Coordinates of C-alpha atoms in Angstrom, one line a residue:
Chain A
M1 CA 118.6 77.0 106.3
S2 CA 117.3 73.9 108.0
T3 CA 117.5 70.5 106.3
L4 CA 115.5 67.4 106.6
H5 CA 116.5 63.9 105.5
I6 CA 114.0 61.1 105.5
T7 CA 115.1 57.5 105.5
A8 CA 112.7 54.7 104.8
R9 CA 112.7 50.9 105.5
E10 CA 110.1 48.2 105.7
A11 CA 109.8 46.3 109.0
V12 CA 107.5 43.3 109.7
T13 CA 105.1 45.8 111.3
G14 CA 105.1 48.1 108.3
P15 CA 106.9 51.2 107.0
V16 CA 109.5 52.9 109.2
L17 CA 110.5 56.5 108.4
G18 CA 113.6 58.0 110.0
I19 CA 113.4 61.8 110.5
V20 CA 116.9 63.3 110.5
G21 CA 117.4 67.0 110.9
A22 CA 114.9 69.8 111.5
L23 CA 111.2 69.3 111.1
D24 CA 110.0 72.9 110.8
H25 CA 107.9 75.2 108.7
T26 CA 110.4 75.1 105.8
T27 CA 110.8 71.2 105.8
A28 CA 107.5 69.9 107.2
T29 CA 105.9 69.7 103.7
E30 CA 108.7 67.2 102.7
L31 CA 107.5 64.8 105.3
R32 CA 103.8 65.4 104.4
T33 CA 104.6 64.8 100.7
R34 CA 106.6 61.7 101.6
L35 CA 103.7 60.3 103.6
T36 CA 101.4 60.4 100.6
T37 CA 103.8 58.0 98.8
I38 CA 103.9 55.2 101.3
T39 CA 101.4 52.3 101.3
L40 CA 99.8 51.2 104.6
R41 CA 97.7 48.2 104.9
P42 CA 95.0 47.8 107.6
G43 CA 96.5 46.5 110.9
Q44 CA 100.0 47.7 110.0
R45 CA 102.0 50.2 112.1
L46 CA 103.6 53.4 110.7
V47 CA 106.7 54.1 112.7
L48 CA 108.3 57.5 112.8
D49 CA 111.8 57.3 114.2
L50 CA 112.7 60.7 115.6
H51 CA 116.1 59.7 117.0
G52 CA 117.9 62.0 114.5
M53 CA 115.4 64.9 114.7
D54 CA 117.1 67.9 116.2
F55 CA 114.3 70.4 116.0
C56 CA 110.5 70.4 115.7
D57 CA 108.2 73.4 115.6
S58 CA 104.4 73.6 115.3
S59 CA 104.5 72.9 111.6
G60 CA 106.5 69.8 112.4
L61 CA 103.8 68.8 114.9
T62 CA 101.2 69.3 112.2
A63 CA 103.1 66.9 110.0
L64 CA 103.1 64.3 112.8
I65 CA 99.4 64.8 113.2
A66 CA 98.9 64.4 109.4
A67 CA 100.9 61.1 109.7
R68 CA 98.5 59.9 112.4
N69 CA 95.4 60.9 110.4
L70 CA 96.8 59.1 107.3
A71 CA 97.5 55.9 109.3
H72 CA 94.0 56.0 110.9
A73 CA 92.4 56.6 107.5
A74 CA 94.2 53.4 106.4
R75 CA 93.0 51.6 109.6
A76 CA 96.7 51.4 110.6
D77 CA 98.4 52.4 113.8
V78 CA 101.1 55.0 114.3
A79 CA 104.1 55.1 116.7
L80 CA 106.8 57.6 117.5
V81 CA 110.3 56.4 118.4
A82 CA 113.0 58.1 120.5
V83 CA 111.2 61.4 120.8
P84 CA 113.9 64.0 121.8
P85 CA 113.3 65.6 125.3
N86 CA 112.5 69.1 124.0
T87 CA 109.8 67.7 121.6
M88 CA 108.5 65.3 124.3
R89 CA 108.0 68.3 126.6
V90 CA 105.9 70.0 123.9
L91 CA 104.0 66.8 123.1
R92 CA 103.0 66.6 126.8
I93 CA 101.9 70.2 127.0
V94 CA 99.7 69.9 123.9
G95 CA 98.4 66.5 125.0
L96 CA 99.7 64.7 121.9
D97 CA 101.4 62.1 124.1
Q98 CA 97.9 60.7 124.6
I99 CA 97.3 60.0 120.9
F100 CA 100.6 58.6 119.8
S101 CA 102.1 55.3 121.0
L102 CA 105.6 56.2 122.1
H103 CA 108.6 53.9 122.1
P104 CA 112.2 54.3 123.3
D105 CA 113.7 52.6 120.2
S106 CA 112.7 51.3 116.8
D107 CA 113.2 47.6 118.0
A108 CA 110.4 48.1 120.5
A109 CA 108.2 49.8 118.0
T110 CA 108.6 47.2 115.3
R111 CA 108.0 44.2 117.5
P112 CA 104.9 42.5 116.0
Chain B
M1 CA 135.8 95.5 41.0
Y2 CA 138.5 93.3 42.3
R3 CA 139.0 89.8 40.9
A4 CA 140.2 87.1 43.2
G5 CA 144.0 86.5 43.1
Q6 CA 144.7 90.0 41.7
Q7 CA 146.3 92.9 43.4
P8 CA 144.0 95.9 43.5
D9 CA 145.1 98.9 41.4
P10 CA 146.9 101.6 43.4
P11 CA 144.6 104.5 44.1
H12 CA 146.8 107.0 42.4
G13 CA 148.6 105.6 39.4
S14 CA 151.9 107.3 38.6
D15 CA 150.7 108.3 35.2
D16 CA 147.6 110.3 36.1
G17 CA 148.7 111.5 39.6
K18 CA 148.6 115.2 38.6
T19 CA 145.1 114.8 37.1
S20 CA 143.7 113.3 40.3
D21 CA 145.2 116.1 42.6
A22 CA 143.6 118.7 40.3
A23 CA 140.3 116.9 40.4
F24 CA 140.4 116.9 44.3
A25 CA 141.3 120.5 44.4
A26 CA 138.4 121.3 42.1
L27 CA 136.1 119.3 44.2
L28 CA 137.2 121.1 47.4
E29 CA 136.9 124.5 45.7
D30 CA 133.5 123.7 44.6
S31 CA 132.5 122.3 48.0
A32 CA 133.4 125.3 50.2
E33 CA 130.3 127.2 49.3
E34 CA 128.3 124.0 48.8
L35 CA 129.4 122.7 52.2
Y36 CA 128.3 125.9 53.8
E37 CA 124.9 125.9 52.1
S38 CA 124.1 122.2 52.4
A39 CA 126.1 121.3 55.6
P40 CA 124.4 118.8 57.9
C41 CA 123.9 121.6 60.3
G42 CA 122.6 125.2 60.2
Y43 CA 124.9 128.2 60.0
L44 CA 124.2 131.8 60.4
S45 CA 126.1 135.0 61.1
T46 CA 124.7 138.0 62.8
L47 CA 125.8 141.5 63.7
M48 CA 126.5 142.1 67.4
D49 CA 122.9 143.3 67.7
G50 CA 121.7 140.0 66.4
T51 CA 120.7 141.1 62.9
I52 CA 121.1 138.1 60.6
V53 CA 123.5 138.9 57.8
K54 CA 124.1 135.4 56.4
I55 CA 122.3 132.1 56.8
N56 CA 122.7 128.7 55.1
G57 CA 120.3 126.7 53.1
T58 CA 120.0 123.9 55.7
L59 CA 118.8 126.3 58.4
L60 CA 116.4 128.1 56.0
G61 CA 115.1 124.7 55.0
W62 CA 114.4 123.8 58.7
L63 CA 112.8 127.2 59.3
G64 CA 110.8 127.1 56.1
L65 CA 111.9 130.6 55.2
E66 CA 113.3 132.4 52.2
P67 CA 116.6 134.2 52.5
E68 CA 115.2 137.6 51.5
T69 CA 112.7 137.6 54.4
V70 CA 115.5 136.8 56.8
V71 CA 118.8 138.5 55.9
G72 CA 118.9 142.0 57.1
R73 CA 115.4 141.8 58.3
M74 CA 115.4 139.4 61.2
R75 CA 117.4 138.9 64.4
F76 CA 118.6 135.6 65.6
T77 CA 116.1 135.7 68.5
D78 CA 113.3 136.1 66.0
L79 CA 114.0 132.5 65.0
L80 CA 113.4 131.3 68.6
T81 CA 110.3 130.3 70.5
M82 CA 109.3 132.4 73.4
G83 CA 111.0 130.1 75.8
G84 CA 114.1 130.1 73.6
K85 CA 114.1 133.9 73.5
L86 CA 114.0 134.2 77.3
Y87 CA 116.8 131.7 77.7
H88 CA 118.8 133.4 75.0
E89 CA 118.4 136.8 76.7
T90 CA 119.1 135.6 80.3
H91 CA 121.8 133.0 79.7
F92 CA 123.0 132.6 76.2
A93 CA 123.8 136.2 75.2
P94 CA 125.4 137.2 78.6
L95 CA 127.7 134.2 78.5
L96 CA 128.6 134.7 74.9
R97 CA 129.5 138.4 75.6
M98 CA 131.5 137.4 78.6
Q99 CA 133.3 134.3 77.2
G100 CA 133.3 135.1 73.4
E101 CA 131.9 131.7 72.7
I102 CA 129.3 129.3 73.9
G103 CA 128.6 125.7 72.9
G104 CA 125.9 123.1 72.9
I105 CA 123.0 125.1 74.3
A106 CA 119.6 123.5 73.8
L107 CA 117.1 126.0 72.3
E108 CA 113.9 125.6 70.5
I109 CA 113.5 127.3 67.1
K110 CA 110.2 128.2 65.4
R111 CA 109.4 126.7 62.1
A112 CA 107.0 127.9 59.4
G113 CA 103.6 126.4 60.2
G114 CA 103.9 126.9 63.9
T115 CA 105.9 123.7 64.8
R116 CA 109.0 123.8 66.9
M117 CA 112.3 122.1 66.5
Q118 CA 114.8 121.2 69.2
A119 CA 118.3 122.4 68.4
L120 CA 121.7 122.5 69.9
V121 CA 123.2 126.0 69.3
S122 CA 126.8 127.1 69.5
S123 CA 128.1 130.6 68.9
V124 CA 131.5 132.3 68.6
V125 CA 132.3 136.0 68.4
K126 CA 134.5 137.0 65.5
H127 CA 136.8 140.0 66.3
G128 CA 138.1 142.5 63.9
C129 CA 141.8 143.4 63.5
T130 CA 141.5 146.1 66.2
G131 CA 140.0 143.5 68.6
E132 CA 136.5 144.9 68.4
P133 CA 133.8 142.3 68.2
E134 CA 132.3 142.3 64.7
L135 CA 130.2 139.2 64.2
I136 CA 128.6 136.3 65.9
R137 CA 128.9 133.0 64.0
T138 CA 126.4 130.4 65.0
S139 CA 125.9 126.8 64.2
V140 CA 122.6 125.0 64.8
F141 CA 122.4 121.2 65.2
D142 CA 119.2 119.3 64.8
A143 CA 118.6 117.8 68.2
R144 CA 115.2 116.3 67.6
D145 CA 116.5 112.7 67.8
R146 CA 118.4 113.5 70.9
R147 CA 115.5 115.3 72.5
T148 CA 113.2 112.4 71.7
Y149 CA 115.7 110.1 73.4
E150 CA 115.9 112.4 76.4
E151 CA 112.2 112.6 76.6
E152 CA 111.9 108.9 76.4
L153 CA 114.4 108.6 79.3
L154 CA 112.4 111.1 81.3
R155 CA 109.2 109.4 80.5
A156 CA 110.6 106.0 81.5
R157 CA 111.9 107.6 84.7
R158 CA 108.4 109.0 85.4
V159 CA 106.8 105.7 84.8
A160 CA 109.3 103.9 87.1
E161 CA 108.7 106.6 89.7
E162 CA 105.0 106.2 89.5
A163 CA 105.3 102.4 89.7
R164 CA 107.4 102.8 92.8
K165 CA 104.9 105.2 94.4
Q166 CA 102.1 102.8 93.5
A167 CA 104.0 99.9 95.0
E168 CA 104.6 101.9 98.2
A169 CA 100.9 102.9 98.4
D170 CA 99.9 99.3 97.9
R171 CA 102.2 98.2 100.6
A172 CA 100.9 100.8 103.0
R173 CA 97.3 99.8 102.2
L174 CA 98.1 96.2 102.7
Q175 CA 99.8 97.0 106.1
D176 CA 96.7 99.0 107.1
A177 CA 94.4 96.1 106.1
L178 CA 96.6 93.7 108.0
A179 CA 96.6 96.0 111.1
V180 CA 92.7 96.2 110.9
L181 CA 92.4 92.4 110.6
Q182 CA 94.9 91.9 113.4
Q183 CA 92.9 94.3 115.6
S184 CA 89.6 92.4 114.8
L185 CA 91.2 89.3 116.4
L186 CA 91.9 91.1 119.6
P187 CA 89.6 93.2 121.9
D188 CA 90.0 97.0 121.6
S189 CA 89.9 97.3 125.4
L190 CA 89.2 95.0 128.3
P191 CA 85.8 95.4 129.9
S192 CA 85.7 96.4 133.6
V193 CA 85.0 93.5 135.8
P194 CA 83.8 94.3 139.4
G195 CA 86.4 93.6 142.0
V196 CA 88.9 92.5 139.3
E197 CA 91.8 94.2 137.6
A198 CA 92.7 92.9 134.2
A199 CA 95.7 93.7 132.0
A200 CA 96.8 92.4 128.6
H201 CA 99.7 92.7 126.2
Y202 CA 100.2 91.6 122.6
R203 CA 103.6 91.5 120.9
T204 CA 103.9 90.6 117.2
A205 CA 107.1 89.1 116.1
S206 CA 106.7 90.6 112.6
P207 CA 104.4 93.5 111.6
D208 CA 104.0 92.1 108.1
R209 CA 102.5 88.8 109.2
L210 CA 99.2 88.3 110.9
G211 CA 99.8 86.6 114.1
G212 CA 98.0 83.6 115.4
D213 CA 97.8 84.5 119.1
F214 CA 94.5 85.7 120.5
Y215 CA 92.9 86.6 123.8
D216 CA 89.6 88.0 125.0
L217 CA 87.6 89.0 128.1
F218 CA 83.8 89.5 127.9
P219 CA 80.7 89.4 130.0
I220 CA 78.6 86.2 130.0
D221 CA 75.7 87.1 132.3
G222 CA 75.2 89.5 135.1
R223 CA 77.6 87.5 137.4
R224 CA 80.3 85.8 135.3
F225 CA 82.8 86.8 132.7
G226 CA 84.4 84.6 130.1
F227 CA 88.1 84.8 129.1
F228 CA 90.4 82.9 126.8
L229 CA 93.9 83.1 125.4
G230 CA 95.4 80.9 122.8
D231 CA 97.7 80.3 119.9
V232 CA 96.7 79.1 116.4
C233 CA 99.1 76.9 114.6
G234 CA 100.8 78.7 111.8
K235 CA 100.8 82.3 110.7
G236 CA 99.5 84.5 107.9
P237 CA 95.9 84.9 106.5
Q238 CA 95.0 81.2 106.9
A239 CA 96.0 81.3 110.6
A240 CA 94.1 84.5 111.0
A241 CA 91.0 82.9 109.6
V242 CA 91.3 80.1 112.2
T243 CA 91.9 82.7 114.9
S244 CA 88.7 84.5 113.8
L245 CA 86.7 81.3 113.8
T246 CA 88.1 80.3 117.2
R247 CA 87.4 83.7 118.8
Y248 CA 83.8 84.0 117.7
T249 CA 83.0 80.3 118.3
L250 CA 84.3 80.5 121.9
R251 CA 82.3 83.7 122.5
A252 CA 79.1 82.2 121.2
A253 CA 79.7 78.9 122.9
A254 CA 80.2 80.6 126.3
L255 CA 76.9 82.4 126.0
H256 CA 75.2 79.1 125.4
D257 CA 77.0 77.2 128.1
P258 CA 79.8 78.8 130.0
D259 CA 81.3 75.6 131.3
P260 CA 84.9 75.6 130.1
V261 CA 84.9 71.9 129.0
S262 CA 81.7 72.5 127.1
A263 CA 83.0 75.6 125.4
L264 CA 86.3 73.9 124.3
S265 CA 84.4 70.8 123.1
T266 CA 82.2 73.1 120.9
L267 CA 85.3 74.8 119.5
N268 CA 86.9 71.4 118.9
R269 CA 84.0 70.2 116.9
A270 CA 83.9 73.4 114.9
L271 CA 87.6 73.4 114.0
H272 CA 87.7 69.7 113.3
E273 CA 84.6 69.8 111.1
R274 CA 85.9 72.9 109.2
Y275 CA 89.5 71.9 108.6
T276 CA 90.5 68.3 109.4
D277 CA 87.7 66.8 107.5
G278 CA 88.8 68.9 104.6
G279 CA 92.3 67.5 104.7
D280 CA 94.0 70.6 106.0
P281 CA 94.3 70.0 109.7
R282 CA 94.4 73.3 111.6
Y283 CA 94.3 73.5 115.3
C284 CA 95.0 75.7 118.3
T285 CA 96.0 75.6 121.9
V286 CA 93.8 77.6 124.2
I287 CA 92.8 78.2 127.8
F288 CA 89.2 79.0 128.3
G289 CA 87.7 80.0 131.6
T290 CA 85.2 82.0 133.6
L291 CA 85.6 84.5 136.3
A292 CA 83.0 84.7 139.1
P293 CA 84.0 87.8 141.1
D294 CA 82.8 88.2 144.7
P295 CA 83.8 91.8 145.5
A296 CA 82.2 91.6 148.9
A297 CA 84.4 88.6 149.9
G298 CA 87.4 90.2 148.1
Q299 CA 87.9 87.1 145.9
V300 CA 87.4 85.7 142.4
T301 CA 86.6 82.1 141.5
V302 CA 88.3 81.1 138.3
R303 CA 87.2 78.0 136.5
L304 CA 89.3 77.0 133.5
A305 CA 90.2 74.2 131.1
S306 CA 93.1 73.9 128.7
G307 CA 93.2 72.5 125.2
G308 CA 96.9 71.7 124.8
H309 CA 98.0 75.1 126.1
P310 CA 100.9 75.8 128.5
P311 CA 99.6 76.0 132.0
A312 CA 98.5 79.2 133.6
L313 CA 100.6 80.7 136.4
V314 CA 99.2 81.8 139.8
L315 CA 101.0 84.5 141.6
R316 CA 100.1 84.6 145.3
A317 CA 100.1 87.6 147.5
D318 CA 102.7 85.8 149.8
G319 CA 105.3 86.0 147.0
T320 CA 105.1 82.5 145.6
A321 CA 104.2 81.5 142.0
D322 CA 103.1 78.2 140.6
F323 CA 101.7 76.6 137.6
L324 CA 98.0 75.7 137.6
P325 CA 98.1 72.2 136.1
T326 CA 95.5 71.4 133.6
P327 CA 96.3 67.8 132.7
G328 CA 94.8 65.7 129.9
G329 CA 93.8 68.6 127.6
L330 CA 94.5 68.0 124.0
L331 CA 95.2 70.4 121.1
V332 CA 91.8 71.7 119.9
G333 CA 90.7 70.6 116.5
I334 CA 92.7 67.5 115.7
L335 CA 90.4 64.8 116.9
P336 CA 86.6 64.5 116.4
S337 CA 86.2 64.6 120.1
A338 CA 88.9 65.6 122.5
P339 CA 89.3 65.2 126.3
F340 CA 89.4 68.4 128.3
T341 CA 89.3 68.7 132.1
A342 CA 88.5 71.8 134.2
V343 CA 90.2 73.1 137.3
T344 CA 89.1 75.7 139.8
A345 CA 91.2 78.3 141.5
V346 CA 90.2 81.0 144.0
L347 CA 92.1 84.2 143.9
G348 CA 92.3 86.4 147.0
P349 CA 93.5 89.9 147.4
G350 CA 96.9 90.4 145.9
D351 CA 96.7 87.1 143.9
T352 CA 97.1 87.3 140.1
L353 CA 96.4 84.7 137.4
L354 CA 98.7 84.9 134.3
L355 CA 98.0 83.4 130.9
Y356 CA 100.7 83.5 128.2
T357 CA 101.5 81.9 124.9
D358 CA 104.6 80.0 124.0
G359 CA 106.1 83.0 122.2
L360 CA 107.3 83.9 125.7
T361 CA 108.5 80.5 126.9
E362 CA 110.0 79.5 123.5
A363 CA 112.0 82.8 123.1
R364 CA 115.5 81.9 122.1
T365 CA 118.1 82.8 124.7
G366 CA 121.2 81.6 122.8
E367 CA 122.5 81.2 119.3
D368 CA 121.1 77.7 119.0
R369 CA 117.4 77.6 118.4
T370 CA 117.0 74.9 121.0
S371 CA 118.2 77.2 123.8
L372 CA 114.9 78.4 124.9
Y373 CA 113.7 80.6 127.9
G374 CA 111.6 77.8 129.3
D375 CA 108.9 77.2 131.9
A376 CA 111.1 77.1 134.9
A377 CA 112.8 80.5 134.0
L378 CA 109.4 82.1 133.5
R379 CA 108.1 80.8 136.9
D380 CA 111.3 82.1 138.7
F381 CA 111.0 85.5 136.9
I382 CA 107.3 85.8 137.8
A383 CA 107.8 84.8 141.4
G384 CA 109.8 87.9 141.7
H385 CA 106.7 89.9 140.9
A386 CA 104.2 88.0 143.0
G387 CA 102.0 90.2 145.0
K388 CA 102.1 93.0 142.4
P389 CA 98.9 94.0 140.6
P390 CA 98.2 92.6 137.1
H391 CA 99.3 95.8 135.2
A392 CA 102.7 95.7 137.0
V393 CA 103.2 92.0 136.2
I394 CA 102.3 92.6 132.5
Q395 CA 104.7 95.6 132.4
A396 CA 107.5 93.5 133.8
L397 CA 106.9 90.8 131.2
S398 CA 106.7 93.4 128.4
G399 CA 110.2 94.5 129.6
L400 CA 111.3 90.8 129.5
L401 CA 110.0 90.5 125.9
D402 CA 112.0 93.7 125.0
D403 CA 115.1 92.1 126.4
F404 CA 114.7 89.0 124.2
G405 CA 115.0 91.2 121.1
D406 CA 115.7 89.0 118.0
G407 CA 115.1 86.0 120.1
L408 CA 111.4 86.4 119.7
D409 CA 110.4 84.1 116.8
D410 CA 106.8 84.0 117.5
D411 CA 104.0 86.4 118.7
S412 CA 103.4 86.6 122.4
A413 CA 100.0 87.3 124.1
L414 CA 99.7 87.9 127.8
L415 CA 96.6 88.2 129.9
A416 CA 96.5 88.7 133.7
F417 CA 93.7 89.0 136.3
G418 CA 94.0 90.0 139.9
V419 CA 91.7 90.8 142.7
T420 CA 91.6 94.5 143.4
A421 CA 92.5 95.5 146.9
P422 CA 89.3 96.1 148.9
A423 CA 88.6 99.7 149.6
P424 CA 90.0 100.7 153.0
R425 CA 87.2 100.4 155.5
T426 CA 86.1 103.6 157.1
D427 CA 84.6 103.5 160.6
I428 CA 81.3 105.3 160.2
S429 CA 80.5 105.1 163.9
A430 CA 83.5 107.2 164.9

């Protein structure tokens, strides 16, 4: 059974969620539910730190897209941090690398 | 009545001990006949031919008969129902003759008024002093309660059995329905395209779940054919609904404008409008393209665009294989308008174009679910089959899918086109 742990902190740029574990069809709803509880102001940036994510399937991608849609609805930006190589390969194939800003680490992503 | 703190009186006081014993004896003497007549079970004695010579009150009461109509006038079997008589004749009596006793046999007896009563019957043969059988003594127990219980058990078992059969029938019906729906998402057969050989394969990872992979090949006009192959995110009925919308939108879009970028843009708008606006983002990856065969030249011009789908492979007649890059394409349905770019490839004799879904490249090859087959392994495998016709390539990949076994987590769809070898030229002037 896969497990997902979500950490949260507030940076100057806005909320930072850390995704630890597997983001798949059994856990993706946890992230989607969590996303509905965060507050985003216009001009802020929602940062998803994937440093600790060890697996991501198509349901996980859907959750990332949902995060992007949520941010855009709030007129905020969204950024992915430390995307693991396997997931990066998939993001490139499906073209999602074009619609997320990607950063190597959370320092770079939370720089105002 | 005992009072608290006092010892109860002994049951037999030393003074009146003799009186008590006498009273018990009298009671027992009295009860021998009384017990026979009013026992909680029926008793009867018959001659060896079954003629009833003695019967107790309990049994007469159950039968609703008077002793004078029974004793010396009826046989034991006259008290039984037709079924009881048959059973008595074929089993009860022979066993009793053989063993001298028989116990606990369920028989039905007839009651006055035409009703029946379930009874458990035991008999024993009484022998005379010379050892000759003289009498049959029979006891009859009321088994109505027990029969009711048994019937209830049987009824419950029948109900459970029917429920099980119903559940099995429902399950079979559901599987049939799923199979029909699944089939409606895929073409029955591929149309014949002049100068082109086409082959396809679909492998579902689970027969119970509608898959989200799809493909199609269909005529657009007299000259061109449309094709697509893709993968809808998710599984089950919701994914199948997206697959259905995708399939028929692409077919209709292609008839309107067969340009691959235009067809994918139409699909993107349809999916985005239908799902993402409703807060339930659903998307697919798909390659859409057209085939323009030129049988005279022995070649086919393929024009295709990808919406976030793994790149097609081109197998050349010279034994090489390479991906056909389709950069810039995005998952279909996630943005109101998405970028797609088209590429063109020309297939000559012996060349084959292969489309596949990630069920193939993402098949697990190790215990860990991150050890996947991968693009490079697929290209190397397929290069070993370059130069072969599409059906042979599909057959080889089908074998590869077989080898993955439990490693297949997702459905896999495969579609391949190749240029049929030109008919050997015959020299008519010779």
